[in-house]
Coordinates of C-alpha atoms and ligand atoms in Angstrom, one line a residue:
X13 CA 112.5 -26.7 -64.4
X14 CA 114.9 -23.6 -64.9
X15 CA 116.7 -24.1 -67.8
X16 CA 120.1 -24.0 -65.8
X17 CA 118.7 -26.9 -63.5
X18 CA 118.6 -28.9 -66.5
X19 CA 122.0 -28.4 -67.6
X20 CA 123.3 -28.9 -63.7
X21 CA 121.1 -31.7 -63.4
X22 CA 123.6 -33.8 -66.1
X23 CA 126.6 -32.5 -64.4
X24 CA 125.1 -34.6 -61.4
X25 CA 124.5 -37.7 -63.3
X26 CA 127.2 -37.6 -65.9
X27 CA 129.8 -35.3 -65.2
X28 CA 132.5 -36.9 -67.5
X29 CA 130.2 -36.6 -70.4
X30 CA 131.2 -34.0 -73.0
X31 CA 129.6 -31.3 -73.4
X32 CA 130.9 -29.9 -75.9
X33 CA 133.6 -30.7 -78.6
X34 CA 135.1 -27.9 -81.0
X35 CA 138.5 -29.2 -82.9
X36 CA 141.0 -30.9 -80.5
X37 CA 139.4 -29.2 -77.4
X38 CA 136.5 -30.8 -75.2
X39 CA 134.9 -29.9 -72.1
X40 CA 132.6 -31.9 -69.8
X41 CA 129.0 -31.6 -68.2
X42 CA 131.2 -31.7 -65.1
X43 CA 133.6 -28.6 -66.1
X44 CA 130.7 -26.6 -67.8
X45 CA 128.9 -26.7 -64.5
X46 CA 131.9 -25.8 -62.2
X47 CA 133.5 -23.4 -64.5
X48 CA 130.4 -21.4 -65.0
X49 CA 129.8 -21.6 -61.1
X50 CA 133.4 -20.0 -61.3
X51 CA 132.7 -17.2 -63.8
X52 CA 129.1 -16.4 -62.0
X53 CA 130.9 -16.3 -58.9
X54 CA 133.8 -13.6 -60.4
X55 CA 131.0 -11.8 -62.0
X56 CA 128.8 -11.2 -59.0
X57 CA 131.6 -9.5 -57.0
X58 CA 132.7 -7.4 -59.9
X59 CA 129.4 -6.8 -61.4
X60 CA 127.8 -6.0 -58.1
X61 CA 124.1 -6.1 -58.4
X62 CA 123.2 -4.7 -61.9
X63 CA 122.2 -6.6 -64.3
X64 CA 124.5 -5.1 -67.7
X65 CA 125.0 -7.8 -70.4
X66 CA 127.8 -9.1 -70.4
X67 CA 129.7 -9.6 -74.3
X68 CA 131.5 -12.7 -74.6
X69 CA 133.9 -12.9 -77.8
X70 CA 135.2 -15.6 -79.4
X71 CA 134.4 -18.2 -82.3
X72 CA 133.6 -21.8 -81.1
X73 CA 136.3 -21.8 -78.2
X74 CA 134.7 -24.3 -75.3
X75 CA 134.9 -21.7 -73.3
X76 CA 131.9 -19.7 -74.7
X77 CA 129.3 -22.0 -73.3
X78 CA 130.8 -21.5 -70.1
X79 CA 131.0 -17.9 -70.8
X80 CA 127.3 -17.4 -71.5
X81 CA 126.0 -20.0 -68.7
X82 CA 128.3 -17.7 -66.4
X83 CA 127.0 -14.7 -67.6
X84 CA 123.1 -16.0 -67.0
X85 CA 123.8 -17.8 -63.3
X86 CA 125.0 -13.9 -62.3
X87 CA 121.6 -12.5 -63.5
X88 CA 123.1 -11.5 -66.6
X89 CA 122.3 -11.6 -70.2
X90 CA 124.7 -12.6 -72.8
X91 CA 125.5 -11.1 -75.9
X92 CA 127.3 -13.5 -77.9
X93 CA 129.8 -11.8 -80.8
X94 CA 132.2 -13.8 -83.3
X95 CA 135.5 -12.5 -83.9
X96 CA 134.2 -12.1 -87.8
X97 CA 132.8 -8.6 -86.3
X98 CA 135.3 -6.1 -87.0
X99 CA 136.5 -4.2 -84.0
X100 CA 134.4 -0.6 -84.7
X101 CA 131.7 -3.0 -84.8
X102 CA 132.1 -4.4 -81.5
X103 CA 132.7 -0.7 -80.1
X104 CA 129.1 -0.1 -81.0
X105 CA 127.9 -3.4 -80.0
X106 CA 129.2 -2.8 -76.1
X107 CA 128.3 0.7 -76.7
X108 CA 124.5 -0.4 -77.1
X109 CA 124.9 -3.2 -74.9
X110 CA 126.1 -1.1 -71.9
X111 CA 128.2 -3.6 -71.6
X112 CA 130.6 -3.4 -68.9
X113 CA 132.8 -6.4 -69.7
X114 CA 134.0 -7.9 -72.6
X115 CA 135.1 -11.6 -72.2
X116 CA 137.0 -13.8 -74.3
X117 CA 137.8 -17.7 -74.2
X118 CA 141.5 -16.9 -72.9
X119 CA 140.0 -14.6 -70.1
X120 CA 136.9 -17.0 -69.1
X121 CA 139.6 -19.4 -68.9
X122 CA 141.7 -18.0 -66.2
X123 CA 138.7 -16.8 -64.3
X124 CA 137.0 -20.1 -64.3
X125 CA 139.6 -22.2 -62.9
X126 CA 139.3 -22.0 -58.7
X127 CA 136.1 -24.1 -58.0
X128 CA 133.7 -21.4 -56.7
X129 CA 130.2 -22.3 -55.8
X130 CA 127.8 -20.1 -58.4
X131 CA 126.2 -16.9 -56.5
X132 CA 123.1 -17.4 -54.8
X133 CA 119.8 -16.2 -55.7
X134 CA 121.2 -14.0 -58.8
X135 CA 120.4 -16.1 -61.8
X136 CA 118.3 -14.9 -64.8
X137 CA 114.5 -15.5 -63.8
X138 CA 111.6 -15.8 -66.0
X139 CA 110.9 -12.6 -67.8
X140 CA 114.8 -11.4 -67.4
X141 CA 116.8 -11.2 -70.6
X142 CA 118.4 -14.3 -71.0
X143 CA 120.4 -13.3 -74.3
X144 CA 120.4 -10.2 -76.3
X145 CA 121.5 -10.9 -80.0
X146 CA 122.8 -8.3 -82.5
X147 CA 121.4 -8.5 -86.0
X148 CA 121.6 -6.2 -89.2
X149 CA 119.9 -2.6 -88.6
X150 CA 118.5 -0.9 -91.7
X151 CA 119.8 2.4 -90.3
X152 CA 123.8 1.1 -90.4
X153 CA 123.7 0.4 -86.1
X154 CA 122.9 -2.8 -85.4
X155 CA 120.2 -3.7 -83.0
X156 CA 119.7 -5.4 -80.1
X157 CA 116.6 -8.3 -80.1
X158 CA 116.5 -9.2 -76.2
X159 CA 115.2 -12.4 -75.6
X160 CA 114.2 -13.9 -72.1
X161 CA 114.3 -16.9 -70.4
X162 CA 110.5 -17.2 -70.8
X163 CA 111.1 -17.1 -74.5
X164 CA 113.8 -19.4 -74.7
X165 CA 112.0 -22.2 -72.1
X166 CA 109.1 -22.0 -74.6
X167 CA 111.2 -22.5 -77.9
X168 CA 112.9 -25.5 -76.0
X169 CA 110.1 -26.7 -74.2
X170 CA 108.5 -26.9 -78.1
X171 CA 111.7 -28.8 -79.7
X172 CA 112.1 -31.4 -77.1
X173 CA 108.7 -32.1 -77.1
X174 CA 108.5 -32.6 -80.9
X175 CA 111.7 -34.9 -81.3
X176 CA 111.9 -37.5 -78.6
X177 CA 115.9 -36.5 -78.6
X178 CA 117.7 -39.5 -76.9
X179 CA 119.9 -39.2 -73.9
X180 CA 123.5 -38.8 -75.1
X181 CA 122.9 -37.5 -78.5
X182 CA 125.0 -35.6 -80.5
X183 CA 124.4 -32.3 -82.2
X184 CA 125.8 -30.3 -84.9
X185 CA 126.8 -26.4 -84.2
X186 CA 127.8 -24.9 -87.3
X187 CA 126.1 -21.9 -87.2
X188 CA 127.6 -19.1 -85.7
X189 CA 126.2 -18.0 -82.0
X190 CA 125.5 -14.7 -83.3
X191 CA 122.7 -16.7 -85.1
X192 CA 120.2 -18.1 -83.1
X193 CA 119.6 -21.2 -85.0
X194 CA 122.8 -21.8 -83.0
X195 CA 120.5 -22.4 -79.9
X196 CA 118.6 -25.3 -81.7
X197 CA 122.0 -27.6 -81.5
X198 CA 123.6 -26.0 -78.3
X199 CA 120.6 -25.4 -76.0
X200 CA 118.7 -28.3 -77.0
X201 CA 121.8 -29.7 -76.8
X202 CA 122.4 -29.2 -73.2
X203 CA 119.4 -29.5 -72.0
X204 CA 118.6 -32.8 -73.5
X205 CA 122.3 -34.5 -72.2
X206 CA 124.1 -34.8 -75.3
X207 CA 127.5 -33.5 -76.9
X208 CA 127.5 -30.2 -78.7
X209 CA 129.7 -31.0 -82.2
X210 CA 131.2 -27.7 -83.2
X211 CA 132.4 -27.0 -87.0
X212 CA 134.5 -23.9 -87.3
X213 CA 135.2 -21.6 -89.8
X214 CA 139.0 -22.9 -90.2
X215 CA 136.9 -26.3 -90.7
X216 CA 134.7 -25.2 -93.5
X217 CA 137.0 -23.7 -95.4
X218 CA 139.1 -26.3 -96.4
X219 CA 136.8 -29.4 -97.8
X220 CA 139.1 -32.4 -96.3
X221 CA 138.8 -31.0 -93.0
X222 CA 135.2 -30.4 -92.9
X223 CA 134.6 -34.3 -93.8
X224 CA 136.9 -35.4 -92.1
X225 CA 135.6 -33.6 -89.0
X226 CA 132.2 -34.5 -89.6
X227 CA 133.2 -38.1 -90.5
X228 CA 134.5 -38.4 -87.2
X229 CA 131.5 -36.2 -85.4
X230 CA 129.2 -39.5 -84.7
X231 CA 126.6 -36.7 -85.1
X232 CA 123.1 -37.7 -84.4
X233 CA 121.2 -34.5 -84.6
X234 CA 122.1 -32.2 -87.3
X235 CA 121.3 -28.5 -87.3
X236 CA 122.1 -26.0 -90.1
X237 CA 121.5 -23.5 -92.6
X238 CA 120.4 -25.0 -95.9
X239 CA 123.5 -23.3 -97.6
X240 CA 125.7 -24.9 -95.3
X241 CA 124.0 -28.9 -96.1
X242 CA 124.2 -27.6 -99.9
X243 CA 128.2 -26.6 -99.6
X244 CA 128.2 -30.5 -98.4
X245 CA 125.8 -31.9 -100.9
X246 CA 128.5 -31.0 -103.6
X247 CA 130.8 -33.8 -101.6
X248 CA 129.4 -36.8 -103.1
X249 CA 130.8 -39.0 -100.2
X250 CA 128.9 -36.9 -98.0
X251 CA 125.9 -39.6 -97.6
X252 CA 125.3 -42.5 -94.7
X253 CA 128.5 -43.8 -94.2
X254 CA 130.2 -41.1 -93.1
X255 CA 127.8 -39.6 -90.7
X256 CA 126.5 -43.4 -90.0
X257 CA 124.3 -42.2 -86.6
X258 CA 122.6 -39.4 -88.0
X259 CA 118.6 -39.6 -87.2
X260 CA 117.5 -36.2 -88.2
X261 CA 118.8 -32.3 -90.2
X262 CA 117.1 -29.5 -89.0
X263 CA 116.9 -27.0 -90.8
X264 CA 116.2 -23.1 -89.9
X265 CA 117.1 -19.4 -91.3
X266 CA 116.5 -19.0 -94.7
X267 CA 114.1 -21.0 -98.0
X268 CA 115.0 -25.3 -97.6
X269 CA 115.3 -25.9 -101.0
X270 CA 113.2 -29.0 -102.5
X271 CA 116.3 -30.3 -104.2
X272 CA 118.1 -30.1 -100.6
X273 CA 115.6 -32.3 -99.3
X274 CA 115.8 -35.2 -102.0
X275 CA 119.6 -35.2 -102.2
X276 CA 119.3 -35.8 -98.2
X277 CA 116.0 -38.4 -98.4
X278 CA 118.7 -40.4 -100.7
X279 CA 122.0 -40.5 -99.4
X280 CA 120.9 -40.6 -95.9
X281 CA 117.8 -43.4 -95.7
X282 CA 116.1 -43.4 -92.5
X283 CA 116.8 -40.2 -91.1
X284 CA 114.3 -37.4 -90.9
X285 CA 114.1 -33.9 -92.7
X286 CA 112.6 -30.6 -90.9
X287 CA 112.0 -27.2 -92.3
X288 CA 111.5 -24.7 -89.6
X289 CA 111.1 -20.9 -89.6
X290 CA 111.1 -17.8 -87.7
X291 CA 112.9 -14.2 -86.8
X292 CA 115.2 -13.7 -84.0
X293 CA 112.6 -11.7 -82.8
X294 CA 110.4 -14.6 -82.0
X295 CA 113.4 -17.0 -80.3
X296 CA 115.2 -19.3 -83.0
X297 CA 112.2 -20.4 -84.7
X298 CA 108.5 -21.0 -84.3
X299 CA 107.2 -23.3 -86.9
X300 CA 108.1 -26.6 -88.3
X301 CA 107.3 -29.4 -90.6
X302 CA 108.9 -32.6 -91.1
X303 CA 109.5 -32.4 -95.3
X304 CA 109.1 -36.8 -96.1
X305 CA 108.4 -37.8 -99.7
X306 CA 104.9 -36.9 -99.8
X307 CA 105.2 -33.0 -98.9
X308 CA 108.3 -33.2 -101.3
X309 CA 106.1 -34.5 -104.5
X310 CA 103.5 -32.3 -103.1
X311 CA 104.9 -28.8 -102.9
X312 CA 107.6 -26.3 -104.0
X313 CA 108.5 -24.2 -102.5
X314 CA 108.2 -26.2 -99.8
X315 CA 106.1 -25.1 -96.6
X316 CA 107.5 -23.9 -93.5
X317 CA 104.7 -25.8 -91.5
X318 CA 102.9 -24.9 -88.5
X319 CA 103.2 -22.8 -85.4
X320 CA 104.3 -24.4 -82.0
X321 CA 101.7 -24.7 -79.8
X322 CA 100.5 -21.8 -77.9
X323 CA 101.6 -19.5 -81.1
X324 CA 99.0 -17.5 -83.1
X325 CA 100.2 -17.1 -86.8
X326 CA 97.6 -15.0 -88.5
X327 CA 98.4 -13.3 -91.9
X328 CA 97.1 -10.4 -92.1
X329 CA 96.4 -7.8 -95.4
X330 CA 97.1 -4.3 -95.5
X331 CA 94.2 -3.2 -93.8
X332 CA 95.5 -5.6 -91.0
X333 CA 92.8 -7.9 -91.1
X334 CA 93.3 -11.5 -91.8
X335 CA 93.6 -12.3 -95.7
X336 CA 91.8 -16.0 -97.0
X337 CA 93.3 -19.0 -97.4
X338 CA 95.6 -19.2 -100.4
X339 CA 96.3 -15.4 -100.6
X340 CA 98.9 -13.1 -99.8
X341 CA 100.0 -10.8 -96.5
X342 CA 102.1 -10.5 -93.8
X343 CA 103.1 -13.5 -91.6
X344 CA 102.3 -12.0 -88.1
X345 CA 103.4 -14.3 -84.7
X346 CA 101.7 -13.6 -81.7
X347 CA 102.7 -16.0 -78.8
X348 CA 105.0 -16.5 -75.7
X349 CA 108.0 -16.5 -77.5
X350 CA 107.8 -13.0 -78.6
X351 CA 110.6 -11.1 -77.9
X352 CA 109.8 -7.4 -75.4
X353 CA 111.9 -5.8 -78.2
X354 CA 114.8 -4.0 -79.1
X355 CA 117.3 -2.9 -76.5
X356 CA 117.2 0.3 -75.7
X357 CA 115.1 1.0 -78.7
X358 CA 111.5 2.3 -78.1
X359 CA 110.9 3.6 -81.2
X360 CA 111.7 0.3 -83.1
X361 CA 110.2 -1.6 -81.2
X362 CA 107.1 0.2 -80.9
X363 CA 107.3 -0.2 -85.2
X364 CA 107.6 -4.1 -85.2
X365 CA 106.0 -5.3 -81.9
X366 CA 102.5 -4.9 -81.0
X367 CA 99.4 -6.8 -78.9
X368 CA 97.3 -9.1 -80.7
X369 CA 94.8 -10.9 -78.4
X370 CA 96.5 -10.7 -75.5
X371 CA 99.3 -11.6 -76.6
X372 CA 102.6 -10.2 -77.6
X373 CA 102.9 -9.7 -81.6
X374 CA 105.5 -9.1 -84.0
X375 CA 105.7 -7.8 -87.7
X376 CA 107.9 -10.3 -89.2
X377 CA 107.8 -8.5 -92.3
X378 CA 107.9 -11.5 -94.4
X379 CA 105.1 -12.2 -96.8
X380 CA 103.0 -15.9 -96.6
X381 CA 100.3 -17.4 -97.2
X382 CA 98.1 -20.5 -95.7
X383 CA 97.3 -23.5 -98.1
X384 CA 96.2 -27.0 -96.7
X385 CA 96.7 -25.6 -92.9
X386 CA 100.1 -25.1 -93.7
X387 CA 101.9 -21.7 -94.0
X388 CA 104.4 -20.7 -96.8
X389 CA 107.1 -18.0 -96.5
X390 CA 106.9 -15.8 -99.8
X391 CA 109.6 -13.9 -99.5
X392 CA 110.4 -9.9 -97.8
X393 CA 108.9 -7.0 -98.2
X394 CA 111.6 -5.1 -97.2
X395 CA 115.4 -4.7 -98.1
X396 CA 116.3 -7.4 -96.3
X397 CA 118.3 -10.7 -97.2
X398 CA 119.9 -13.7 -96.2
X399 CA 123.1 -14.5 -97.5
X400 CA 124.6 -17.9 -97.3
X401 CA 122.7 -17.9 -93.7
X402 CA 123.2 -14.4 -92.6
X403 CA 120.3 -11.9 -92.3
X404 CA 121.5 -8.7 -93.4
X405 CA 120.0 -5.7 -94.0
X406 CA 120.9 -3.5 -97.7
X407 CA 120.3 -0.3 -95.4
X408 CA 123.0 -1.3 -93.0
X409 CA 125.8 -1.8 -95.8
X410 CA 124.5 1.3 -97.9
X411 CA 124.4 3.5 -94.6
X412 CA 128.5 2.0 -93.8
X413 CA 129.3 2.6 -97.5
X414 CA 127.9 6.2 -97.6
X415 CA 129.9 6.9 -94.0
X416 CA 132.8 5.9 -96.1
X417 CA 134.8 9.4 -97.2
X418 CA 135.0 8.7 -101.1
X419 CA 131.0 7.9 -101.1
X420 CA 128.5 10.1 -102.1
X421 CA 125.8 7.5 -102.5
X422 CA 125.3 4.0 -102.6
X423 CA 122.5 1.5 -103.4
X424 CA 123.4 -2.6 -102.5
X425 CA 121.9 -5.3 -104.1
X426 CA 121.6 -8.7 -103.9
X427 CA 122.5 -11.2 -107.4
X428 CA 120.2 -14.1 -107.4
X429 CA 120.4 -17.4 -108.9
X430 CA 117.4 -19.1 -108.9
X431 CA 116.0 -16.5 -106.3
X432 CA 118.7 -17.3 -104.1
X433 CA 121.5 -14.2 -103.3
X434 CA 125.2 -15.6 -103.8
X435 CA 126.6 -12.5 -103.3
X436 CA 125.9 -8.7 -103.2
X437 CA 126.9 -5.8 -105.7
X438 CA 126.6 -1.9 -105.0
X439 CA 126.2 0.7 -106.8
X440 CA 128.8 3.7 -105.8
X441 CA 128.2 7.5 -106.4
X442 CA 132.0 8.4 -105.7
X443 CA 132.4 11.5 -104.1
X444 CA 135.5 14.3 -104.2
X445 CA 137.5 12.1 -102.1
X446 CA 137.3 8.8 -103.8
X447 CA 140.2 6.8 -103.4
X448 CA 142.2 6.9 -106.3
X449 CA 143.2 4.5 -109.4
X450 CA 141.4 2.4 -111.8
X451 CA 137.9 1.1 -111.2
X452 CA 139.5 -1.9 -109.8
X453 CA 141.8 -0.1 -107.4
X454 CA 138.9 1.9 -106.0
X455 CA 137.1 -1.1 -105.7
X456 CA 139.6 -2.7 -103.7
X457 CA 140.2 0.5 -101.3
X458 CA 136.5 0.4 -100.7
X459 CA 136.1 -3.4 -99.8
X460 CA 138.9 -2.9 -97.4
X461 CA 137.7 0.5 -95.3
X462 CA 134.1 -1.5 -95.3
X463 CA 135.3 -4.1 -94.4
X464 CA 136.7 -2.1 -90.9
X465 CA 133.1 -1.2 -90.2
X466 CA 130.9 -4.4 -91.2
X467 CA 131.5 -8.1 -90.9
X468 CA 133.2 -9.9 -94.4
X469 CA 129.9 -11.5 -95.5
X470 CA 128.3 -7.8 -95.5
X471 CA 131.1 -6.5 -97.9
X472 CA 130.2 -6.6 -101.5
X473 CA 131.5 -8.8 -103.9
X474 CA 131.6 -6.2 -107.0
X475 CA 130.8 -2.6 -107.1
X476 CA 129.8 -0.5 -110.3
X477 CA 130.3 2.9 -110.3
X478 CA 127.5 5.3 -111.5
X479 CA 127.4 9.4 -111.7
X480 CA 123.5 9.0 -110.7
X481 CA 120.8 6.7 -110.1
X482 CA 118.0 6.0 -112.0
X483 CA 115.4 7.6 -110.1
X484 CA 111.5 6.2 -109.2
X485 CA 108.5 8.9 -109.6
X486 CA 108.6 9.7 -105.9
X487 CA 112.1 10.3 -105.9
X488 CA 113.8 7.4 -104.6
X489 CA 116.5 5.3 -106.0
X490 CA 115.4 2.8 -108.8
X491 CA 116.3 -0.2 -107.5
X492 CA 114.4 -2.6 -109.7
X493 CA 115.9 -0.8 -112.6
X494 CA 119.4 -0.8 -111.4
X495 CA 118.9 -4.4 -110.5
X496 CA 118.1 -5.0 -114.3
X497 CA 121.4 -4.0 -115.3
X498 CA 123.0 -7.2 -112.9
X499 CA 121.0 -9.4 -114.5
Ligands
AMP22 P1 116.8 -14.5 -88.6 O1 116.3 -13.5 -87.7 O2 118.2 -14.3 -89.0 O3 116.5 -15.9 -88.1 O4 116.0 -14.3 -90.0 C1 114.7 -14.5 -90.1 C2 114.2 -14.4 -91.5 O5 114.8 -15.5 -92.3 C3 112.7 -14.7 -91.6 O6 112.0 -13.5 -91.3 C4 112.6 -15.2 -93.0 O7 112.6 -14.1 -93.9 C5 113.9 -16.0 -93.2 N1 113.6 -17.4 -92.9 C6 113.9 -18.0 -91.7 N2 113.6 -19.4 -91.8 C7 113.1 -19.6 -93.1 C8 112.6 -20.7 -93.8 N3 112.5 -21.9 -93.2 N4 112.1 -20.5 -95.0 C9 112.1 -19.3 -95.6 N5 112.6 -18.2 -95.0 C10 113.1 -18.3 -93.7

C-alpha cells in the first residue's frame, strides 16, 4: 500500500488520535490528513505541474509533518531544513534544491486551514523522490542525497516487519529531520498508528525539562543517537519509572557504545536494545541487531548486525573483490534502498554509486569486517565524522573557514576521547586580513563569521594558530602530526 494510504488509512479509523505531540502543541491523524490535503491542494495550483522540491523550515513545529506529507501528495519531494542552518546556508540549499518555495510552520499553517480535498493523481509514485536530504559536502556545498519512495517503502516495509510495533504506540523524535534517523520514529511512526513524541532543542538544553518531558512522554518506542541516550544516562533517575511503557531504544547514526547498552539492560528490564547502521545514502539505515546480554559479553565493539532482506553487503578490498571473513575493507550496500544519487550531481554520484549484480551499489566509505555472520563498522576512511550525531565532513568546515577573509589555510580536526569526537579544533594559517586582537579575540571573530556560513555544531570549539603546516612527503597537510599536538 502507498505509504500515504497508510497514514490516510488511520485518519479514517482514528482521527482524534495524535499524531504528533511537540511541547504544548498536538495535532491529530485527523488534522494531519486534512491539513496536508490543504497544503497539496495550495501547492498544485501554485506549483503547476513540475515537480521542484519544495523546503520546509522549521524545528519540531507540528506543522512540519503536515508540511512534508503536503509537499509529497503534490508530487513533490521534500527537503526538510532546521532553523540551526544559518541563512547563507539555506540560500545554497534552495539554490541546489531549485526550490521554488520555502515553507515554514507559520505559513503551512495559514495555508492549511480551508478543508480542501488533496489533488488528484499528483502524489509522489514509486521511483519519484520522496525526500531529498542535505548532508555535509567535503567540497564546503552541501549535497543533495535524493531518496524515493521505493527507498523509503523498503526501509519501512523492513522495520515494521522486524518489530511487531503495536497499534497506538508511541515514538520518540529527537533527532533532527535533517537526519534521517528521524524517519525511524516519525515514518514508522505514522505508518504504524502511533503518536510521534518530539524533544526539542529548547528541551535538551535545560536537564529538568528534558525529564520532565520525557517523564510525561509515555514513550514506548525509543529512537535516538547513542550521544543523545548517553546525555540521559548521566540522569541517574533516568531508568523504568519514569519512562514506565518503554519496550524498545533504537539506536542508529554513529558507534552504540557497549557501556550504553548495559546501563540501558539495567535500568530499563524488559525492554529491548537495537544497534542499526547505514548512510543516508542507503535510506535511514540498512542493518540491525538486537544487542541482549549475550552479544554484550561477547563483543566490543559491538556489531552493527545484518543486512535487511533483499540487501547485499559485501566488503570488498582494494582491488574490489570481496576480502575473507575476519579482515578488513570497505562496507559496500547494494540493494533496493539505494539511493539514484546526488541531486543535480553527476559527477559525485558517478564516484560513490555504482551496479553490483544488478543492483544499485553504494561506496559507503566506511571500513568493516564480517566475523560470525555479523558485520562490524571499523571506522572511515575518509575525513569524515560524527559529532554528537551529526555527520560532518572536515572538508566542508576547512573549505567555509578558508572562504573566510583573515584565512589563508585551515586544517579541522576532531578531539577524541576514547575514539569518540567531543568537539573539533582547527588549525588557522591567518592571512593579511586577520581580524585583529589577541589569540582569543581572533578566535572569537572567527567562530562568529563561521558561524554565518555553517550550522553551530560545525563551528570549532578551539582554534590554534600556526604560520605553516607540517607537511606529508607528497605534499599535503600532516594531519596525523598536527593531530599529535591535541593529544
Ligand atoms: P549518516 O549518513 O548521517 O546516517 O551517517 C552515516 C555514517 O554514520 C555511516 O557511514 C557510519 O560511518 C556511521 N554510522 C551510522 N550508524 C552507525 C553504527 N550503528 N555504528 C557505527 N557507525 C555508524
Amino acid at each position: 500500500m502507498h505509504l500515504l494510504d497508510r497514514i490516510d488509512r488511520w485518519a479514517r479509523r482514528a482521527p482524534e488520535r495524535l499524531a504528533h505531540i511537540s511541547g504544548e502543541r498536538a495535532l491529530t491523524y485527523g488534522e494531519l490528513v486534512r491539513r496536508s490535503d490543504a497544503l497539496a491542494a495550495y501547492l498544485a495550483e501554485t506549483l503547476g505541474g513540475d515537480h521542484t522540491p519544495v523546503v520546509v523550515l522549521g524545528h519540531k513545529e507540528p506543522e512540519l509533518l503536515v508540511g512534508y506529507l503536503g509537499a509529497v501528495k503534490a508530487g513533490h519531494p521534500y527537503v526538510p531544513v532546521d532553523t540551526i542552518v544559518p541563512a547563507q546556508r539555506l540560500e545554497r540549499i534552495v539554490a541546489l534544491a531549485g526550490a521554488r518555495l520555502v515553507l515554514t510552520p507559520d505559513q503551512i499553517a495559514a495555508l492549511s486551514a480551508d478543508p480542501v480535498p488533496a489533488p488528484r493523481g499528483r502524489r509522489v509514485e514509486g521511483e519519484a523522490p520522496y525526500y531529498i536530504l542535505f548532508t555535509s559536502g567535503s567540497t564546503g556545498e552541501p549535497k543533495g542525497v535524493v531518496i524515493t519512495l521505493a527507498n523509503l517503502t523498503v526501509f519501512l516495509d523492513w522495520m515494521v516487519a522486524e518489530h511487531d510495533f503495536a497499534e497506538a504506540e508511541t515514538f520518540l523524535n529527537q533527532v533532527p529531520y535533517t537526519f534521517d534517523v528521524s524517519l525511524m520514529d516519525t515514518a514508522v511512526g505514522l505508518v504504524s498508528g502511533g503518536t510521534v513524541f518530539s524533544i526539542r532543542r529548547e528541551d535538551v538544553a535545560v536537564p529538568k525539562r528534558l525529564f520532565q518531558a520525557l517523564a510525561a512522554s509515555n514513550v514506548t518506542t525509543w529512537v535516538s543517537t547513542p550521544s543523545f541516550a548517553q546525555v540521559c544516562l548521566a540522569e541517574r533517575t533516568f531508568a523504568r519509572p519514569m519512562l514506565p511503557r518503554v519496550r524498545r531504544f533504537l539506536f542508529c547514526g554513529e558507534v552504540l557504545p557497549p557501556q550504553v547498552v548495559a546501563q540501558l539492560l539495567e535500568r530499563f528490564p524488559g525492554a529491548e536494545v537495537w544497534n542499526t547502521y547505514g548512510p543516508t545514502e542507503c535510506t535511514v539505515a540498512t542493518t540491525s541487531i538486537k544487542v541482549d546480554h549475550e552479544v554484550l559479553a561477547r563483543y566490543s565493539p559491538l556489531p552493527i548486525g545484518r543486512p535487511m532482506p533483499g540487501v547485499q553487503m559485501p566488503i570488498l578490498g582494494p582491488d574490489g573483490a570481496p576480502v575473507p571473513p575476519g579482515e578488513r575493507g570497505e562496507i559496500i550496500i547494494a540493494g533496493p534502498n539505494v539511493s539514484p544519487g546526488y541531486l543535480g550531481r553527476p559527477d559525485l554520484t558517478a564516484r560513490a554509486f555504482f551496479e553490483l549484480g544488478g543492483q544499485r551499489a553504494y561506496h559507503t566509505g566506511d571500513w568493516g569486517h564480517e566475523q560470525d555472520g555479523l558485520l562490524f563498522c571499523d571506522g572511515r576512511m575518509d575525513n569524515q565524522v560524527k559529532l554528537h550525531g551529526y555527520r560532518i565532513e572536515l572538508g566542508d568546515v576547512e573549505a567555509n573557514l578558508r572562504a573566510l577573509p583573515g584565512v589563508q589555510d585551515a586544517v579541522v580536526l576532531p578531539v577524541l576521547k576514547e575514539g569518540v569526537a567531543q568537539w573539533l579544533a582547527a588549525f588557522v594559517i591567518l592571512g593579511p586580513q586577520a581580524p585583529p586582537g589577541s589569540d582569543f579575540a581572533r578566535a572569537q571573530a572567527l567562530a562568529a563569521q563561521l558561524g554565518e556560513r555553517v550550522p553551530s555544531y560545525m563551528v570549532p570549539r578551539r582554534f590554534l594558530f600556526v604560520d605553516t603546516f607540517p607537511m606529508t612527503p607528497n605534499g599535503k597537510a600532516d594531519r596525523k602530526a598536527l593531530a599529535e599536538r591535541l593529544a
